[in-house]
PDB file of C-alpha atoms (C1' of nucleotides) and ligand atoms in Angstrom:
ATOM      1  CA  MET A   4     -12.330 -26.869   1.919  1.00  0.00           C
ATOM      2  CA  ALA A   5     -14.169 -24.192   4.726  1.00  0.00           C
ATOM      3  CA  GLU A   6     -11.792 -26.911   6.927  1.00  0.00           C
ATOM      4  CA  GLN A   7      -8.498 -26.136   4.966  1.00  0.00           C
ATOM      5  CA  ALA A   8      -8.800 -22.471   4.758  1.00  0.00           C
ATOM      6  CA  GLU A   9     -10.163 -22.331   8.364  1.00  0.00           C
ATOM      7  CA  GLY A  10      -6.082 -24.226   8.924  1.00  0.00           C
ATOM      8  CA  PHE A  11      -4.741 -21.167   6.578  1.00  0.00           C
ATOM      9  CA  ARG A  12      -6.504 -18.529   8.560  1.00  0.00           C
ATOM     10  CA  ARG A  13      -5.226 -19.858  12.023  1.00  0.00           C
ATOM     11  CA  SER A  14      -1.884 -19.973  10.343  1.00  0.00           C
ATOM     12  CA  ARG A  15      -1.977 -16.490   8.955  1.00  0.00           C
ATOM     13  CA  GLU A  16      -3.261 -15.352  12.536  1.00  0.00           C
ATOM     14  CA  ALA A  17      -0.430 -17.015  14.053  1.00  0.00           C
ATOM     15  CA  ARG A  18       1.904 -14.865  11.885  1.00  0.00           C
ATOM     16  CA  ARG A  19       0.850 -11.913  12.485  1.00  0.00           C
ATOM     17  CA  ASN A  20       0.692 -12.866  16.628  1.00  0.00           C
ATOM     18  CA  ALA A  21       4.390 -13.887  16.233  1.00  0.00           C
ATOM     19  CA  LEU A  22       6.043 -10.573  16.254  1.00  0.00           C
ATOM     20  CA  THR A  23       4.188  -9.396  19.302  1.00  0.00           C
ATOM     21  CA  ASP A  24       4.259 -12.524  21.132  1.00  0.00           C
ATOM     22  CA  ASP A  25       8.341 -12.220  21.011  1.00  0.00           C
ATOM     23  CA  TYR A  26       8.512  -8.808  21.982  1.00  0.00           C
ATOM     24  CA  VAL A  27       6.499  -9.049  24.980  1.00  0.00           C
ATOM     25  CA  GLU A  28       8.578 -12.215  26.037  1.00  0.00           C
ATOM     26  CA  MET A  29      12.025 -10.080  24.689  1.00  0.00           C
ATOM     27  CA  ILE A  30      11.046  -7.555  27.379  1.00  0.00           C
ATOM     28  CA  ALA A  31       9.718  -9.422  30.169  1.00  0.00           C
ATOM     29  CA  ASP A  32      13.405 -11.315  29.815  1.00  0.00           C
ATOM     30  CA  LEU A  33      14.883  -7.724  29.753  1.00  0.00           C
ATOM     31  CA  ILE A  34      13.514  -7.062  33.368  1.00  0.00           C
ATOM     32  CA  ALA A  35      14.289 -10.065  34.532  1.00  0.00           C
ATOM     33  CA  THR A  36      17.598 -10.139  33.805  1.00  0.00           C
ATOM     34  CA  ASP A  37      19.249  -6.042  33.586  1.00  0.00           C
ATOM     35  CA  GLY A  38      16.364  -4.846  35.997  1.00  0.00           C
ATOM     36  CA  GLU A  39      14.635  -2.470  32.760  1.00  0.00           C
ATOM     37  CA  ALA A  40      13.643  -2.636  29.220  1.00  0.00           C
ATOM     38  CA  ARG A  41      15.172  -0.349  26.918  1.00  0.00           C
ATOM     39  CA  SER A  42      14.235   0.279  23.243  1.00  0.00           C
ATOM     40  CA  VAL A  43      18.047   0.045  21.869  1.00  0.00           C
ATOM     41  CA  ASP A  44      18.355  -3.380  24.012  1.00  0.00           C
ATOM     42  CA  ILE A  45      15.653  -4.625  22.538  1.00  0.00           C
ATOM     43  CA  ALA A  46      16.715  -3.424  18.849  1.00  0.00           C
ATOM     44  CA  CYS A  47      20.248  -5.054  19.410  1.00  0.00           C
ATOM     45  CA  ARG A  48      19.153  -7.928  20.474  1.00  0.00           C
ATOM     46  CA  PHE A  49      16.909  -8.408  17.548  1.00  0.00           C
ATOM     47  CA  GLY A  50      18.749  -7.328  15.136  1.00  0.00           C
ATOM     48  CA  VAL A  51      16.633  -4.586  13.679  1.00  0.00           C
ATOM     49  CA  THR A  52      16.732  -0.776  13.946  1.00  0.00           C
ATOM     50  CA  GLN A  53      15.573   1.668  16.820  1.00  0.00           C
ATOM     51  CA  ALA A  54      13.278   3.068  14.667  1.00  0.00           C
ATOM     52  CA  THR A  55      11.795  -0.498  13.565  1.00  0.00           C
ATOM     53  CA  VAL A  56      11.813  -1.176  17.376  1.00  0.00           C
ATOM     54  CA  ALA A  57       9.805   2.867  18.306  1.00  0.00           C
ATOM     55  CA  LYS A  58       6.976   2.135  15.817  1.00  0.00           C
ATOM     56  CA  THR A  59       6.477  -1.592  17.086  1.00  0.00           C
ATOM     57  CA  ILE A  60       6.356  -0.630  20.538  1.00  0.00           C
ATOM     58  CA  LEU A  61       3.748   2.547  19.495  1.00  0.00           C
ATOM     59  CA  ARG A  62       1.255  -0.441  18.049  1.00  0.00           C
ATOM     60  CA  LEU A  63       1.635  -2.393  21.552  1.00  0.00           C
ATOM     61  CA  LYS A  64       1.049   0.598  23.620  1.00  0.00           C
ATOM     62  CA  ARG A  65      -2.192   1.240  21.173  1.00  0.00           C
ATOM     63  CA  GLU A  66      -2.894  -2.741  21.945  1.00  0.00           C
ATOM     64  CA  GLY A  67      -2.562  -1.667  26.180  1.00  0.00           C
ATOM     65  CA  LEU A  68       0.376  -4.366  26.095  1.00  0.00           C
ATOM     66  CA  VAL A  69       3.197  -1.927  27.054  1.00  0.00           C
ATOM     67  CA  ALA A  70       3.347   1.082  28.566  1.00  0.00           C
ATOM     68  CA  ALA A  71       6.145   3.689  29.249  1.00  0.00           C
ATOM     69  CA  GLU A  72       6.720   7.376  29.634  1.00  0.00           C
ATOM     70  CA  ARG A  73       8.697   9.226  27.021  1.00  0.00           C
ATOM     71  CA  TYR A  74      12.203   8.523  27.163  1.00  0.00           C
ATOM     72  CA  GLY A  75      11.621   6.313  29.753  1.00  0.00           C
ATOM     73  CA  ALA A  76      12.331   2.631  30.281  1.00  0.00           C
ATOM     74  CA  LEU A  77       9.393   0.247  28.740  1.00  0.00           C
ATOM     75  CA  HIS A  78       7.365  -1.899  31.477  1.00  0.00           C
ATOM     76  CA  LEU A  79       4.626  -4.697  30.862  1.00  0.00           C
ATOM     77  CA  THR A  80       0.805  -3.804  31.779  1.00  0.00           C
ATOM     78  CA  ASP A  81      -0.952  -6.648  33.468  1.00  0.00           C
ATOM     79  CA  SER A  82      -2.206  -8.424  30.113  1.00  0.00           C
ATOM     80  CA  GLY A  83       0.980  -7.726  28.881  1.00  0.00           C
ATOM     81  CA  LYS A  84       2.860  -9.865  31.419  1.00  0.00           C
ATOM     82  CA  ALA A  85      -0.251 -12.560  30.896  1.00  0.00           C
ATOM     83  CA  LYS A  86       1.312 -12.869  27.307  1.00  0.00           C
ATOM     84  CA  ALA A  87       4.586 -12.751  28.319  1.00  0.00           C
ATOM     85  CA  ALA A  88       4.513 -15.443  30.905  1.00  0.00           C
ATOM     86  CA  ASP A  89       2.484 -17.490  27.872  1.00  0.00           C
ATOM     87  CA  ALA A  90       5.016 -16.708  25.180  1.00  0.00           C
ATOM     88  CA  ARG A  91       8.088 -17.680  28.045  1.00  0.00           C
ATOM     89  CA  ALA A  92       6.289 -21.382  28.922  1.00  0.00           C
ATOM     90  CA  ARG A  93       5.324 -21.898  24.962  1.00  0.00           C
ATOM     91  CA  HIS A  94       9.250 -21.279  24.332  1.00  0.00           C
ATOM     92  CA  GLN A  95      10.598 -23.197  26.896  1.00  0.00           C
ATOM     93  CA  VAL A  96       8.505 -26.335  26.142  1.00  0.00           C
ATOM     94  CA  VAL A  97       9.171 -26.050  22.739  1.00  0.00           C
ATOM     95  CA  VAL A  98      13.330 -25.934  23.529  1.00  0.00           C
ATOM     96  CA  ALA A  99      13.143 -28.712  25.995  1.00  0.00           C
ATOM     97  CA  PHE A 100      11.448 -30.694  23.090  1.00  0.00           C
ATOM     98  CA  LEU A 101      13.675 -30.452  20.884  1.00  0.00           C
ATOM     99  CA  LYS A 102      16.424 -30.887  22.728  1.00  0.00           C
ATOM    100  CA  ARG A 103      15.325 -34.209  24.518  1.00  0.00           C
ATOM    101  CA  ILE A 104      14.772 -35.640  20.662  1.00  0.00           C
ATOM    102  CA  GLY A 105      18.467 -35.189  19.743  1.00  0.00           C
ATOM    103  CA  VAL A 106      18.307 -31.481  18.222  1.00  0.00           C
ATOM    104  CA  SER A 107      21.897 -29.253  18.978  1.00  0.00           C
ATOM    105  CA  PRO A 108      20.707 -26.508  21.386  1.00  0.00           C
ATOM    106  CA  ASP A 109      21.614 -23.700  19.109  1.00  0.00           C
ATOM    107  CA  ILE A 110      19.446 -25.139  16.416  1.00  0.00           C
ATOM    108  CA  ALA A 111      16.805 -25.943  18.611  1.00  0.00           C
ATOM    109  CA  GLU A 112      16.859 -22.289  20.556  1.00  0.00           C
ATOM    110  CA  ARG A 113      16.916 -20.929  16.320  1.00  0.00           C
ATOM    111  CA  ASP A 114      14.021 -23.197  15.174  1.00  0.00           C
ATOM    112  CA  ALA A 115      11.915 -22.732  18.752  1.00  0.00           C
ATOM    113  CA  GLU A 116      11.730 -19.443  18.076  1.00  0.00           C
ATOM    114  CA  GLY A 117       9.792 -19.394  14.827  1.00  0.00           C
ATOM    115  CA  ILE A 118       7.838 -22.690  16.205  1.00  0.00           C
ATOM    116  CA  GLU A 119       6.767 -21.838  19.222  1.00  0.00           C
ATOM    117  CA  HIS A 120       3.967 -19.315  17.648  1.00  0.00           C
ATOM    118  CA  HIS A 121       2.248 -22.143  15.412  1.00  0.00           C
ATOM    119  CA  VAL A 122       2.224 -25.038  18.161  1.00  0.00           C
ATOM    120  CA  SER A 123      -1.824 -25.876  19.668  1.00  0.00           C
ATOM    121  CA  GLU A 124      -2.561 -26.869  23.385  1.00  0.00           C
ATOM    122  CA  GLU A 125      -2.912 -30.262  22.255  1.00  0.00           C
ATOM    123  CA  THR A 126       0.599 -30.057  20.124  1.00  0.00           C
ATOM    124  CA  LEU A 127       2.130 -27.825  23.161  1.00  0.00           C
ATOM    125  CA  ALA A 128       0.799 -30.768  26.048  1.00  0.00           C
ATOM    126  CA  ALA A 129       1.993 -33.674  23.784  1.00  0.00           C
ATOM    127  CA  PHE A 130       5.908 -31.525  23.513  1.00  0.00           C
ATOM    128  CA  ALA A 131       5.636 -31.271  27.573  1.00  0.00           C
ATOM    129  CA  ARG A 132       4.655 -34.726  28.186  1.00  0.00           C
ATOM    130  CA  LEU A 133       7.045 -36.681  25.539  1.00  0.00           C
ATOM    131  CA  SER A 134       9.813 -34.145  27.110  1.00  0.00           C
ATOM    132  CA  GLY A 135      10.001 -34.627  30.793  1.00  0.00           C
TER     133      GLY A 135
ATOM    134  CA  MET B  19      24.101 -11.267  21.406  1.00  0.00           C
ATOM    135  CA  ALA B  20      24.476 -11.133  17.194  1.00  0.00           C
ATOM    136  CA  GLU B  21      24.092 -14.636  18.231  1.00  0.00           C
ATOM    137  CA  GLN B  22      20.354 -14.411  19.301  1.00  0.00           C
ATOM    138  CA  ALA B  23      19.830 -11.005  16.760  1.00  0.00           C
ATOM    139  CA  GLU B  24      21.042 -14.287  13.949  1.00  0.00           C
ATOM    140  CA  GLY B  25      18.121 -16.341  15.185  1.00  0.00           C
ATOM    141  CA  PHE B  26      15.267 -13.674  15.139  1.00  0.00           C
ATOM    142  CA  ARG B  27      16.624 -12.611  12.156  1.00  0.00           C
ATOM    143  CA  ARG B  28      16.379 -16.247  10.760  1.00  0.00           C
ATOM    144  CA  SER B  29      12.466 -16.282  12.483  1.00  0.00           C
ATOM    145  CA  ARG B  30      12.047 -13.177  10.196  1.00  0.00           C
ATOM    146  CA  GLU B  31      13.343 -14.713   7.110  1.00  0.00           C
ATOM    147  CA  ALA B  32      11.074 -17.701   7.362  1.00  0.00           C
ATOM    148  CA  ARG B  33       7.852 -15.592   8.070  1.00  0.00           C
ATOM    149  CA  ARG B  34       8.365 -13.750   4.714  1.00  0.00           C
ATOM    150  CA  ASN B  35       9.133 -17.155   3.046  1.00  0.00           C
ATOM    151  CA  ALA B  36       6.041 -19.082   4.628  1.00  0.00           C
ATOM    152  CA  LEU B  37       3.685 -17.341   1.670  1.00  0.00           C
ATOM    153  CA  THR B  38       5.651 -18.315  -1.017  1.00  0.00           C
ATOM    154  CA  ASP B  39       6.072 -21.804  -0.302  1.00  0.00           C
ATOM    155  CA  ASP B  40       2.145 -22.274   0.644  1.00  0.00           C
ATOM    156  CA  TYR B  41       1.563 -21.099  -2.417  1.00  0.00           C
ATOM    157  CA  VAL B  42       4.041 -23.288  -4.733  1.00  0.00           C
ATOM    158  CA  GLU B  43       2.653 -26.719  -2.455  1.00  0.00           C
ATOM    159  CA  MET B  44      -1.071 -25.583  -3.519  1.00  0.00           C
ATOM    160  CA  ILE B  45      -0.446 -24.993  -6.589  1.00  0.00           C
ATOM    161  CA  ALA B  46       1.218 -28.446  -7.367  1.00  0.00           C
ATOM    162  CA  ASP B  47      -2.002 -30.039  -5.338  1.00  0.00           C
ATOM    163  CA  LEU B  48      -3.903 -28.601  -7.542  1.00  0.00           C
ATOM    164  CA  ILE B  49      -2.478 -29.221 -10.886  1.00  0.00           C
ATOM    165  CA  ALA B  50      -1.692 -33.119  -9.045  1.00  0.00           C
ATOM    166  CA  THR B  51      -5.235 -33.251  -7.731  1.00  0.00           C
ATOM    167  CA  ASP B  52      -7.388 -30.813 -10.796  1.00  0.00           C
ATOM    168  CA  GLY B  53      -5.110 -31.388 -13.279  1.00  0.00           C
ATOM    169  CA  GLU B  54      -4.696 -27.412 -13.761  1.00  0.00           C
ATOM    170  CA  ALA B  55      -4.090 -24.273 -10.601  1.00  0.00           C
ATOM    171  CA  ARG B  56      -6.420 -21.547 -11.471  1.00  0.00           C
ATOM    172  CA  SER B  57      -6.828 -18.573  -9.044  1.00  0.00           C
ATOM    173  CA  VAL B  58     -10.310 -18.644  -8.003  1.00  0.00           C
ATOM    174  CA  ASP B  59      -9.310 -22.425  -6.695  1.00  0.00           C
ATOM    175  CA  ILE B  60      -6.451 -21.347  -4.637  1.00  0.00           C
ATOM    176  CA  ALA B  61      -8.313 -18.269  -3.211  1.00  0.00           C
ATOM    177  CA  CYS B  62     -11.134 -20.703  -1.942  1.00  0.00           C
ATOM    178  CA  ARG B  63      -8.623 -23.280  -0.508  1.00  0.00           C
ATOM    179  CA  PHE B  64      -6.621 -20.312   1.148  1.00  0.00           C
ATOM    180  CA  GLY B  65      -9.901 -18.665   2.231  1.00  0.00           C
ATOM    181  CA  VAL B  66      -8.674 -15.393   0.833  1.00  0.00           C
ATOM    182  CA  THR B  67     -10.036 -12.834  -2.425  1.00  0.00           C
ATOM    183  CA  GLN B  68      -9.324 -13.784  -5.898  1.00  0.00           C
ATOM    184  CA  ALA B  69      -7.777 -10.547  -5.495  1.00  0.00           C
ATOM    185  CA  THR B  70      -5.317 -11.356  -3.011  1.00  0.00           C
ATOM    186  CA  VAL B  71      -4.632 -14.400  -5.223  1.00  0.00           C
ATOM    187  CA  ALA B  72      -3.740 -12.139  -8.480  1.00  0.00           C
ATOM    188  CA  LYS B  73      -1.248  -9.639  -6.174  1.00  0.00           C
ATOM    189  CA  THR B  74       0.556 -12.612  -4.649  1.00  0.00           C
ATOM    190  CA  ILE B  75       0.771 -14.896  -7.943  1.00  0.00           C
ATOM    191  CA  LEU B  76       2.203 -11.003  -9.540  1.00  0.00           C
ATOM    192  CA  ARG B  77       5.125 -11.619  -7.087  1.00  0.00           C
ATOM    193  CA  LEU B  78       5.330 -15.092  -7.724  1.00  0.00           C
ATOM    194  CA  LYS B  79       5.806 -14.282 -11.783  1.00  0.00           C
ATOM    195  CA  ARG B  80       8.254 -11.634 -10.971  1.00  0.00           C
ATOM    196  CA  GLU B  81      10.698 -14.046  -8.621  1.00  0.00           C
ATOM    197  CA  GLY B  82      10.521 -17.015 -11.248  1.00  0.00           C
ATOM    198  CA  LEU B  83       8.870 -19.086  -9.422  1.00  0.00           C
ATOM    199  CA  VAL B  84       5.259 -19.349 -11.864  1.00  0.00           C
ATOM    200  CA  ALA B  85       3.853 -18.464 -15.179  1.00  0.00           C
ATOM    201  CA  ALA B  86       0.907 -18.454 -16.694  1.00  0.00           C
ATOM    202  CA  GLU B  87      -0.540 -16.317 -19.561  1.00  0.00           C
ATOM    203  CA  ARG B  88      -3.585 -14.420 -19.294  1.00  0.00           C
ATOM    204  CA  TYR B  89      -6.861 -15.887 -18.071  1.00  0.00           C
ATOM    205  CA  GLY B  90      -4.909 -19.327 -18.575  1.00  0.00           C
ATOM    206  CA  ALA B  91      -3.642 -21.285 -15.213  1.00  0.00           C
ATOM    207  CA  LEU B  92      -0.832 -21.854 -13.220  1.00  0.00           C
ATOM    208  CA  HIS B  93       1.744 -23.173 -14.392  1.00  0.00           C
ATOM    209  CA  LEU B  94       5.802 -24.061 -12.351  1.00  0.00           C
ATOM    210  CA  THR B  95       8.895 -22.959 -13.421  1.00  0.00           C
ATOM    211  CA  ASP B  96      11.578 -25.394 -12.481  1.00  0.00           C
ATOM    212  CA  SER B  97      12.539 -23.789  -9.872  1.00  0.00           C
ATOM    213  CA  GLY B  98       8.916 -23.631  -8.988  1.00  0.00           C
ATOM    214  CA  LYS B  99       9.208 -27.188  -8.778  1.00  0.00           C
ATOM    215  CA  ALA B 100      11.927 -27.781  -6.855  1.00  0.00           C
ATOM    216  CA  LYS B 101       9.988 -25.582  -4.270  1.00  0.00           C
ATOM    217  CA  ALA B 102       7.221 -27.165  -4.186  1.00  0.00           C
ATOM    218  CA  ALA B 103       8.827 -30.030  -4.096  1.00  0.00           C
ATOM    219  CA  ASP B 104      10.545 -29.419  -0.885  1.00  0.00           C
ATOM    220  CA  ALA B 105       7.476 -27.804   0.526  1.00  0.00           C
ATOM    221  CA  ARG B 106       5.795 -31.212   0.069  1.00  0.00           C
ATOM    222  CA  ALA B 107       8.346 -33.245   2.028  1.00  0.00           C
ATOM    223  CA  ARG B 108       8.579 -30.830   5.271  1.00  0.00           C
ATOM    224  CA  HIS B 109       4.700 -30.805   4.760  1.00  0.00           C
ATOM    225  CA  GLN B 110       4.620 -34.528   5.196  1.00  0.00           C
ATOM    226  CA  VAL B 111       7.486 -35.179   7.644  1.00  0.00           C
ATOM    227  CA  VAL B 112       6.018 -32.657  10.252  1.00  0.00           C
ATOM    228  CA  VAL B 113       2.606 -33.883   9.421  1.00  0.00           C
ATOM    229  CA  ALA B 114       3.309 -37.295  10.367  1.00  0.00           C
ATOM    230  CA  PHE B 115       5.476 -36.878  13.172  1.00  0.00           C
ATOM    231  CA  LEU B 116       2.994 -34.685  14.896  1.00  0.00           C
ATOM    232  CA  LYS B 117       0.481 -37.716  14.581  1.00  0.00           C
ATOM    233  CA  ARG B 118       3.307 -40.168  15.710  1.00  0.00           C
ATOM    234  CA  ILE B 119       3.239 -38.460  18.656  1.00  0.00           C
ATOM    235  CA  GLY B 120      -0.149 -38.302  19.463  1.00  0.00           C
ATOM    236  CA  VAL B 121      -1.775 -34.832  18.137  1.00  0.00           C
ATOM    237  CA  SER B 122      -5.144 -35.751  16.346  1.00  0.00           C
ATOM    238  CA  PRO B 123      -4.633 -35.791  12.828  1.00  0.00           C
ATOM    239  CA  ASP B 124      -6.530 -32.517  12.204  1.00  0.00           C
ATOM    240  CA  ILE B 125      -4.535 -30.396  14.420  1.00  0.00           C
ATOM    241  CA  ALA B 126      -1.659 -31.794  13.149  1.00  0.00           C
ATOM    242  CA  GLU B 127      -2.103 -30.872  10.036  1.00  0.00           C
ATOM    243  CA  ARG B 128      -3.214 -27.118  10.879  1.00  0.00           C
ATOM    244  CA  ASP B 129       0.148 -26.906  13.630  1.00  0.00           C
ATOM    245  CA  ALA B 130       2.208 -28.252  10.486  1.00  0.00           C
ATOM    246  CA  GLU B 131       1.029 -25.445   8.231  1.00  0.00           C
ATOM    247  CA  GLY B 132       2.941 -23.151  10.288  1.00  0.00           C
ATOM    248  CA  ILE B 133       5.358 -25.506  11.940  1.00  0.00           C
ATOM    249  CA  GLU B 134       6.698 -26.636   8.124  1.00  0.00           C
ATOM    250  CA  HIS B 135       8.155 -23.426   7.626  1.00  0.00           C
ATOM    251  CA  HIS B 136      10.514 -23.109  10.841  1.00  0.00           C
ATOM    252  CA  VAL B 137      12.072 -26.746  10.852  1.00  0.00           C
ATOM    253  CA  SER B 138      15.610 -26.366   9.992  1.00  0.00           C
ATOM    254  CA  GLU B 139      17.384 -29.542   7.651  1.00  0.00           C
ATOM    255  CA  GLU B 140      18.468 -30.827  11.694  1.00  0.00           C
ATOM    256  CA  THR B 141      15.079 -30.686  13.120  1.00  0.00           C
ATOM    257  CA  LEU B 142      13.600 -32.132   9.809  1.00  0.00           C
ATOM    258  CA  ALA B 143      15.728 -34.886   9.557  1.00  0.00           C
ATOM    259  CA  ALA B 144      15.235 -35.609  13.687  1.00  0.00           C
ATOM    260  CA  PHE B 145      11.116 -35.790  12.977  1.00  0.00           C
ATOM    261  CA  ALA B 146      11.730 -38.294  10.345  1.00  0.00           C
ATOM    262  CA  ARG B 147      13.750 -40.403  12.113  1.00  0.00           C
ATOM    263  CA  LEU B 148      11.117 -40.631  14.755  1.00  0.00           C
ATOM    264  CA  SER B 149       8.381 -41.317  12.684  1.00  0.00           C
ATOM    265  CA  GLY B 150       9.899 -43.922  10.791  1.00  0.00           C
TER     266      GLY B 150
ATOM    267  C1'  DT C  23      29.203  22.530  34.757  1.00  0.00           C
ATOM    268  C1'  DT C  24      29.166  21.632  30.309  1.00  0.00           C
ATOM    269  C1'  DG C  25      29.961  19.669  26.381  1.00  0.00           C
ATOM    270  C1'  DA C  26      29.739  14.955  23.522  1.00  0.00           C
ATOM    271  C1'  DA C  27      27.739  10.426  23.330  1.00  0.00           C
ATOM    272  C1'  DA C  28      23.986   7.422  23.614  1.00  0.00           C
ATOM    273  C1'  DT C  29      19.665   6.851  23.278  1.00  0.00           C
ATOM    274  C1'  DG C  30      15.009   7.853  22.052  1.00  0.00           C
ATOM    275  C1'  DT C  31      11.778  10.106  18.208  1.00  0.00           C
ATOM    276  C1'  DT C  32       9.421  11.109  14.051  1.00  0.00           C
ATOM    277  C1'  DA C  33       9.028  11.936   9.225  1.00  0.00           C
ATOM    278  C1'  DG C  34       8.937   9.380   5.258  1.00  0.00           C
ATOM    279  C1'  DC C  35      10.554   5.863   2.002  1.00  0.00           C
ATOM    280  C1'  DT C  36       9.341   0.763   0.365  1.00  0.00           C
ATOM    281  C1'  DA C  37       7.895  -3.648   0.172  1.00  0.00           C
ATOM    282  C1'  DT C  38       4.034  -6.620   1.521  1.00  0.00           C
ATOM    283  C1'  DG C  39      -0.703  -8.946   2.068  1.00  0.00           C
ATOM    284  C1'  DG C  40      -5.073  -8.342   3.625  1.00  0.00           C
ATOM    285  C1'  DC C  41      -9.617  -6.079   1.335  1.00  0.00           C
ATOM    286  C1'  DT C  42     -13.687  -3.852  -2.078  1.00  0.00           C
ATOM    287  C1'  DA C  43     -15.609  -2.459  -6.380  1.00  0.00           C
ATOM    288  C1'  DA C  44     -15.091  -1.998 -10.826  1.00  0.00           C
ATOM    289  C1'  DG C  45     -13.743  -3.800 -14.741  1.00  0.00           C
ATOM    290  C1'  DT C  46     -12.714  -7.032 -18.988  1.00  0.00           C
ATOM    291  C1'  DC C  47     -12.844 -11.994 -20.565  1.00  0.00           C
ATOM    292  C1'  DG C  48     -14.136 -16.502 -21.755  1.00  0.00           C
ATOM    293  C1'  DA C  49     -16.602 -20.153 -22.361  1.00  0.00           C
ATOM    294  C1'  DA C  50     -21.218 -22.771 -21.906  1.00  0.00           C
ATOM    295  C1'  DG C  51     -25.970 -22.026 -22.373  1.00  0.00           C
ATOM    296  C1'  DA C  52     -30.398 -20.348 -24.184  1.00  0.00           C
TER     297       DA C  52
ATOM    298  C1'  DT D  25     -25.325 -17.201 -32.310  1.00  0.00           C
ATOM    299  C1'  DC D  26     -26.087 -14.262 -28.518  1.00  0.00           C
ATOM    300  C1'  DT D  27     -25.781 -13.571 -24.222  1.00  0.00           C
ATOM    301  C1'  DT D  28     -24.775 -14.329 -19.189  1.00  0.00           C
ATOM    302  C1'  DC D  29     -21.842 -15.692 -16.021  1.00  0.00           C
ATOM    303  C1'  DG D  30     -17.990 -17.107 -13.523  1.00  0.00           C
ATOM    304  C1'  DA D  31     -13.398 -16.003 -13.659  1.00  0.00           C
ATOM    305  C1'  DC D  32      -9.617 -12.772 -13.997  1.00  0.00           C
ATOM    306  C1'  DT D  33      -7.513  -8.163 -13.698  1.00  0.00           C
ATOM    307  C1'  DT D  34      -7.228  -3.378 -11.825  1.00  0.00           C
ATOM    308  C1'  DA D  35      -6.766   0.284  -8.634  1.00  0.00           C
ATOM    309  C1'  DG D  36      -6.865   1.992  -4.881  1.00  0.00           C
ATOM    310  C1'  DC D  37      -7.584   1.297   0.333  1.00  0.00           C
ATOM    311  C1'  DC D  38      -6.020  -0.143   5.128  1.00  0.00           C
ATOM    312  C1'  DA D  39      -2.075  -1.896   8.172  1.00  0.00           C
ATOM    313  C1'  DT D  40       2.185  -4.015   9.578  1.00  0.00           C
ATOM    314  C1'  DA D  41       6.875  -4.198   9.612  1.00  0.00           C
ATOM    315  C1'  DG D  42      11.432  -2.701   7.596  1.00  0.00           C
ATOM    316  C1'  DC D  43      14.957   1.060   6.187  1.00  0.00           C
ATOM    317  C1'  DT D  44      17.309   5.494   6.276  1.00  0.00           C
ATOM    318  C1'  DA D  45      17.834  10.890   7.647  1.00  0.00           C
ATOM    319  C1'  DA D  46      17.112  14.371  10.834  1.00  0.00           C
ATOM    320  C1'  DC D  47      16.058  15.717  15.336  1.00  0.00           C
ATOM    321  C1'  DA D  48      15.183  15.947  20.648  1.00  0.00           C
ATOM    322  C1'  DT D  49      16.248  14.521  25.207  1.00  0.00           C
ATOM    323  C1'  DT D  50      19.355  12.459  28.636  1.00  0.00           C
ATOM    324  C1'  DT D  51      23.385  10.776  30.783  1.00  0.00           C
ATOM    325  C1'  DC D  52      27.845  10.986  31.743  1.00  0.00           C
ATOM    326  C1'  DA D  53      32.729  12.432  31.728  1.00  0.00           C
ATOM    327  C1'  DA D  54      36.210  15.834  31.247  1.00  0.00           C
TER     328       DA D  54
HETATM  329 MN1   MN E  24       9.397 -16.375  18.319  1.00  0.00          MN
HETATM  330 MN1   MN E  25      10.376 -16.943  21.925  1.00  0.00          MN
HETATM  331 MN1   MN E  26       1.816 -23.585   5.218  1.00  0.00          MN
HETATM  332 MN1   MN E  27       2.338 -26.748   3.556  1.00  0.00          MN
END
DNA sequence: TTGAAATGTTAGCTATGGCTAAGTCGAAGA
DNA sequence: TCTTCGACTTAGCCATAGCTAACATTTCAA
């Protein structure tokens, strides 16, 4: 009973943290590929408006994951970088695993975008082991 | 670009529908095991308050998935039943697959609770194929 | 150099999903 | 029967995540 509730609690928790992880991962990605992360590119890649990005970035700053001066590019704090690295690693493992079991690359990428937020260490280890 | 945005759109969509699926699945489960679904039991199993359940049930009624008279037990409409059956099937496949690749039963159950909402037909088919 | 376009910010709206507190109803026991 | 206790509802709070519209700043090209 309490055990089942615990499972749902974790699931809700993961859902709450999913967007945060996607943002820090995206910011790290943009910095890696474009040299810097701008709100407009985040908005474009996520398919939301710049206003939505602005509001979320405010929260991430409040949470100490992102730093930026007004009208400037976005940076990750140390804890932001750590979270991004973790998110990226998970993403890679999940995508590689899905492809490995025969899911087509584009579908693997799409599904991984959601699945990555709900994979425990144990499951992630199983995925990694089985994909190489 | 637009393709990546599409992936995130789907992921957000799945996130929005996750709670709905969990509710109809839970209601079907309770009807199957207890003979009827009561709000108090849903609240207990999800680990939330009855007030939270009441508000969500209002939405599900509005969406035509759940029916009930005041102070009465909850019922699923035909479309609610269809959605519940689908959710249950996904849940089973994901749990079975995770166990099959060596994830311990309790962790498999927990992870599946989140993963089930992000698995495309193609990935679900791959899971099913590989676990039996 | 200056004005237009791109980018970023802010205000304010909606809907959702949590919560507590307070009230209402109904069924079971004294 | 009557009371009481468990179950349900409702009101109202907060935070998040989306949106549009309006405004501010920066950048770029003429
Ligand atoms: Mn993701
Ligand atoms: Mn990702
Ligand atoms: Mn679930
Ligand atoms: Mn489920």
